[in-house]
Amino acid sequence: MTSVHPPPVPGRELSNPPTDGISNLRFSNHSDNLLVSSWDKTVRLYDASANVLRGEFMHGGPVLDCCFHDDSSGFSASADNKVRRIMFSHGKEEILGRHDAPVRCIEYSYAAGQVITGSWDKTLKCWDPRGASGQERTLVGTYPQPERVYSLSLVGNRLVVATAGRHVNVYDLRNMSQPEQRRESSLKYQTRCVRCYPNGTGYALSSVEGRVAMEFFDLSEASQAKKYAFKCHRKSEAGRDIVYPVNAIAFHPVYGTFATGGCDGFVNVWDGNNKKRLYQYSKYPTSVAALSFSRDGRLLAVASSYTFEEGDKAHEPDAIFVRSVNEIEVKPKPKNFAEPK
């Protein structure tokens, strides 16, 4: 489905971007502050509206993920195996604890008051940041996973863990003794990203092979009949299909539609309920590595950062774009809506 509207500009580029691959970016739940983690061993805090770098925090290894606690502090997951809390206003950090291998992803649960980390050591760990510093006092529990953890997502008390080997575990944070559900990805190839629906009914899962699967938690036959997968971020060239990894999924906080970002440099916006593409933004300079909508859905942050899907080669510098979101790009259209010819 093509849009009749002219392609918009990529958005405003933030100054002082990371100097190596951007691993993730996240908007605050309380402001237009944006937290960015990078392979250059930093976590950067921006005021995205003012285009100001508020803070830069150096770690002992590449930073693979980050998340906010509130506007005064956040958390990071690093390839030096450490989990950190960062105090923005004081410019300080403290070690919450460690894994036995690089920490790939991190989430903060407002429902449980805990930090959840997933690592390539094939474990999930939960931490209480209110405890005194030191692993023994802050570690709540360690939960073995079938493989290396690649992506995490939270909605309410539900946690979805996607690992290597196409495993998906669904937990209830109130009882972490074992997964509520153990699943296998319905996509045939390696998982890149998992994100829960804002309404708590399921999750979207993307793969390296240009597909996204829409899944539902309810195991009833009626609910499972609604799940589906679709192709995206691919093109036909000289009679053959070229497919691109789908690195990022971000749900719009108001409309529940979602954006995907791929190694083709495009960001697409989808209406999952009506199985339609709503919009495609103009192409970014290189792979789209991460996406985040602001708390009110007015802004979309896009990490344009080569993800080495084609190996080591010359590529565009890493950049962060923040674009204003027009309602027409993200609001679902009525089912009987016909696109103008």
PDB file of C-alpha atoms in Angstrom, residues 109-226:
ATOM      1  CA  SER A 109       9.207  -3.005  35.817  1.00  0.00           C
ATOM      2  CA  TYR A 110       7.100  -0.308  37.476  1.00  0.00           C
ATOM      3  CA  ALA A 111       4.659  -3.042  38.521  1.00  0.00           C
ATOM      4  CA  ALA A 112       7.288  -5.075  40.419  1.00  0.00           C
ATOM      5  CA  GLY A 113       9.770  -2.292  41.237  1.00  0.00           C
ATOM      6  CA  GLN A 114      12.524  -4.453  39.772  1.00  0.00           C
ATOM      7  CA  VAL A 115      15.179  -4.313  37.078  1.00  0.00           C
ATOM      8  CA  ILE A 116      15.154  -7.338  34.750  1.00  0.00           C
ATOM      9  CA  THR A 117      18.233  -8.281  32.718  1.00  0.00           C
ATOM     10  CA  GLY A 118      18.819 -10.917  30.052  1.00  0.00           C
ATOM     11  CA  SER A 119      22.300 -12.125  29.186  1.00  0.00           C
ATOM     12  CA  TRP A 120      24.249 -14.239  26.740  1.00  0.00           C
ATOM     13  CA  ASP A 121      25.057 -16.414  29.796  1.00  0.00           C
ATOM     14  CA  LYS A 122      21.593 -17.943  29.205  1.00  0.00           C
ATOM     15  CA  THR A 123      20.037 -16.450  32.336  1.00  0.00           C
ATOM     16  CA  LEU A 124      17.473 -13.883  33.286  1.00  0.00           C
ATOM     17  CA  LYS A 125      18.091 -11.953  36.520  1.00  0.00           C
ATOM     18  CA  CYS A 126      15.825  -9.726  38.596  1.00  0.00           C
ATOM     19  CA  TRP A 127      17.297  -6.959  40.771  1.00  0.00           C
ATOM     20  CA  ASP A 128      15.845  -4.720  43.463  1.00  0.00           C
ATOM     21  CA  PRO A 129      17.467  -1.312  42.943  1.00  0.00           C
ATOM     22  CA  ARG A 130      16.190  -0.160  46.348  1.00  0.00           C
ATOM     23  CA  GLY A 131      18.542  -2.596  48.088  1.00  0.00           C
ATOM     24  CA  ALA A 132      21.955  -1.516  49.296  1.00  0.00           C
ATOM     25  CA  SER A 133      24.619  -1.710  46.604  1.00  0.00           C
ATOM     26  CA  GLY A 134      26.247  -5.077  46.042  1.00  0.00           C
ATOM     27  CA  GLN A 135      25.043  -8.116  44.141  1.00  0.00           C
ATOM     28  CA  GLU A 136      24.096 -10.159  47.236  1.00  0.00           C
ATOM     29  CA  ARG A 137      21.703  -7.477  48.463  1.00  0.00           C
ATOM     30  CA  THR A 138      20.149  -6.433  45.157  1.00  0.00           C
ATOM     31  CA  LEU A 139      19.734  -9.769  43.327  1.00  0.00           C
ATOM     32  CA  VAL A 140      16.177 -11.066  43.681  1.00  0.00           C
ATOM     33  CA  GLY A 141      16.500 -14.197  41.548  1.00  0.00           C
ATOM     34  CA  THR A 142      18.281 -15.947  38.672  1.00  0.00           C
ATOM     35  CA  TYR A 143      16.238 -17.852  36.092  1.00  0.00           C
ATOM     36  CA  PRO A 144      17.929 -20.188  33.570  1.00  0.00           C
ATOM     37  CA  GLN A 145      16.900 -19.771  29.921  1.00  0.00           C
ATOM     38  CA  PRO A 146      17.125 -22.327  27.096  1.00  0.00           C
ATOM     39  CA  GLU A 147      19.600 -20.147  25.164  1.00  0.00           C
ATOM     40  CA  ARG A 148      21.234 -16.689  25.022  1.00  0.00           C
ATOM     41  CA  VAL A 149      18.729 -13.892  25.657  1.00  0.00           C
ATOM     42  CA  TYR A 150      18.240 -11.615  22.637  1.00  0.00           C
ATOM     43  CA  SER A 151      15.245  -9.438  23.559  1.00  0.00           C
ATOM     44  CA  LEU A 152      12.884  -8.679  26.470  1.00  0.00           C
ATOM     45  CA  SER A 153       9.557  -6.868  26.713  1.00  0.00           C
ATOM     46  CA  LEU A 154       7.197  -6.021  29.573  1.00  0.00           C
ATOM     47  CA  VAL A 155       3.526  -5.180  29.831  1.00  0.00           C
ATOM     48  CA  GLY A 156       2.042  -4.966  33.334  1.00  0.00           C
ATOM     49  CA  ASN A 157       3.187  -8.060  35.244  1.00  0.00           C
ATOM     50  CA  ARG A 158       3.900 -10.023  32.067  1.00  0.00           C
ATOM     51  CA  LEU A 159       7.432 -10.498  30.749  1.00  0.00           C
ATOM     52  CA  VAL A 160       8.295 -11.964  27.338  1.00  0.00           C
ATOM     53  CA  VAL A 161      11.816 -13.335  26.818  1.00  0.00           C
ATOM     54  CA  ALA A 162      13.093 -14.162  23.317  1.00  0.00           C
ATOM     55  CA  THR A 163      16.296 -16.195  23.062  1.00  0.00           C
ATOM     56  CA  ALA A 164      18.554 -17.790  20.490  1.00  0.00           C
ATOM     57  CA  GLY A 165      17.179 -21.009  19.067  1.00  0.00           C
ATOM     58  CA  ARG A 166      13.809 -19.276  18.480  1.00  0.00           C
ATOM     59  CA  HIS A 167      12.613 -19.906  22.056  1.00  0.00           C
ATOM     60  CA  VAL A 168      10.047 -17.584  23.657  1.00  0.00           C
ATOM     61  CA  ASN A 169       9.286 -17.740  27.396  1.00  0.00           C
ATOM     62  CA  VAL A 170       6.366 -15.838  28.938  1.00  0.00           C
ATOM     63  CA  TYR A 171       6.560 -15.084  32.691  1.00  0.00           C
ATOM     64  CA  ASP A 172       4.315 -13.590  35.345  1.00  0.00           C
ATOM     65  CA  LEU A 173       6.567 -11.313  37.430  1.00  0.00           C
ATOM     66  CA  ARG A 174       4.571 -12.223  40.534  1.00  0.00           C
ATOM     67  CA  ASN A 175       5.689 -15.856  40.215  1.00  0.00           C
ATOM     68  CA  MET A 176       8.996 -16.284  38.413  1.00  0.00           C
ATOM     69  CA  SER A 177       9.572 -19.890  39.525  1.00  0.00           C
ATOM     70  CA  GLN A 178       8.813 -21.091  36.011  1.00  0.00           C
ATOM     71  CA  PRO A 179       7.489 -19.642  32.744  1.00  0.00           C
ATOM     72  CA  GLU A 180       3.735 -19.279  32.378  1.00  0.00           C
ATOM     73  CA  GLN A 181       4.198 -20.392  28.758  1.00  0.00           C
ATOM     74  CA  ARG A 182       7.065 -21.907  26.795  1.00  0.00           C
ATOM     75  CA  ARG A 183       6.788 -21.256  23.084  1.00  0.00           C
ATOM     76  CA  GLU A 184       8.711 -21.525  19.863  1.00  0.00           C
ATOM     77  CA  SER A 185       8.799 -18.565  17.499  1.00  0.00           C
ATOM     78  CA  SER A 186       6.423 -19.000  14.577  1.00  0.00           C
ATOM     79  CA  LEU A 187       9.125 -17.411  12.396  1.00  0.00           C
ATOM     80  CA  LYS A 188      11.726 -19.770  10.921  1.00  0.00           C
ATOM     81  CA  TYR A 189      14.750 -17.560  11.476  1.00  0.00           C
ATOM     82  CA  GLN A 190      16.603 -15.860  14.343  1.00  0.00           C
ATOM     83  CA  THR A 191      14.615 -13.436  16.502  1.00  0.00           C
ATOM     84  CA  ARG A 192      15.725  -9.804  16.478  1.00  0.00           C
ATOM     85  CA  CYS A 193      13.126  -8.035  18.622  1.00  0.00           C
ATOM     86  CA  VAL A 194      10.055  -8.744  20.765  1.00  0.00           C
ATOM     87  CA  ARG A 195       7.606  -6.062  21.942  1.00  0.00           C
ATOM     88  CA  CYS A 196       4.371  -6.510  23.916  1.00  0.00           C
ATOM     89  CA  TYR A 197       1.118  -4.946  22.740  1.00  0.00           C
ATOM     90  CA  PRO A 198       0.249  -1.929  24.917  1.00  0.00           C
ATOM     91  CA  ASN A 199      -3.170  -3.491  25.691  1.00  0.00           C
ATOM     92  CA  GLY A 200      -1.467  -6.558  27.189  1.00  0.00           C
ATOM     93  CA  THR A 201      -3.050  -9.183  24.914  1.00  0.00           C
ATOM     94  CA  GLY A 202       0.053 -10.386  23.087  1.00  0.00           C
ATOM     95  CA  TYR A 203       3.360  -9.492  21.448  1.00  0.00           C
ATOM     96  CA  ALA A 204       5.013  -8.809  18.106  1.00  0.00           C
ATOM     97  CA  LEU A 205       8.197 -10.650  17.168  1.00  0.00           C
ATOM     98  CA  SER A 206      10.593  -9.803  14.340  1.00  0.00           C
ATOM     99  CA  SER A 207      13.264 -11.878  12.624  1.00  0.00           C
ATOM    100  CA  VAL A 208      16.407 -11.501  10.522  1.00  0.00           C
ATOM    101  CA  GLU A 209      14.399 -12.686   7.513  1.00  0.00           C
ATOM    102  CA  GLY A 210      12.149  -9.654   6.962  1.00  0.00           C
ATOM    103  CA  ARG A 211       9.066 -10.899   8.793  1.00  0.00           C
ATOM    104  CA  VAL A 212       7.000  -9.959  11.834  1.00  0.00           C
ATOM    105  CA  ALA A 213       4.732 -12.355  13.776  1.00  0.00           C
ATOM    106  CA  MET A 214       1.691 -11.150  15.718  1.00  0.00           C
ATOM    107  CA  GLU A 215       1.052 -13.437  18.708  1.00  0.00           C
ATOM    108  CA  PHE A 216      -1.547 -13.642  21.505  1.00  0.00           C
ATOM    109  CA  PHE A 217      -1.151 -14.769  25.135  1.00  0.00           C
ATOM    110  CA  ASP A 218      -4.621 -16.337  25.398  1.00  0.00           C
ATOM    111  CA  LEU A 219      -4.218 -20.007  24.440  1.00  0.00           C
ATOM    112  CA  SER A 220      -7.882 -20.521  23.502  1.00  0.00           C
ATOM    113  CA  GLU A 221      -8.528 -21.714  19.977  1.00  0.00           C
ATOM    114  CA  ALA A 222     -10.349 -18.466  19.110  1.00  0.00           C
ATOM    115  CA  SER A 223      -7.427 -16.280  20.202  1.00  0.00           C
ATOM    116  CA  GLN A 224      -4.775 -18.450  18.576  1.00  0.00           C
ATOM    117  CA  ALA A 225      -6.725 -18.342  15.310  1.00  0.00           C
ATOM    118  CA  LYS A 226      -6.074 -14.576  15.209  1.00  0.00           C
TER     119      LYS A 226
END
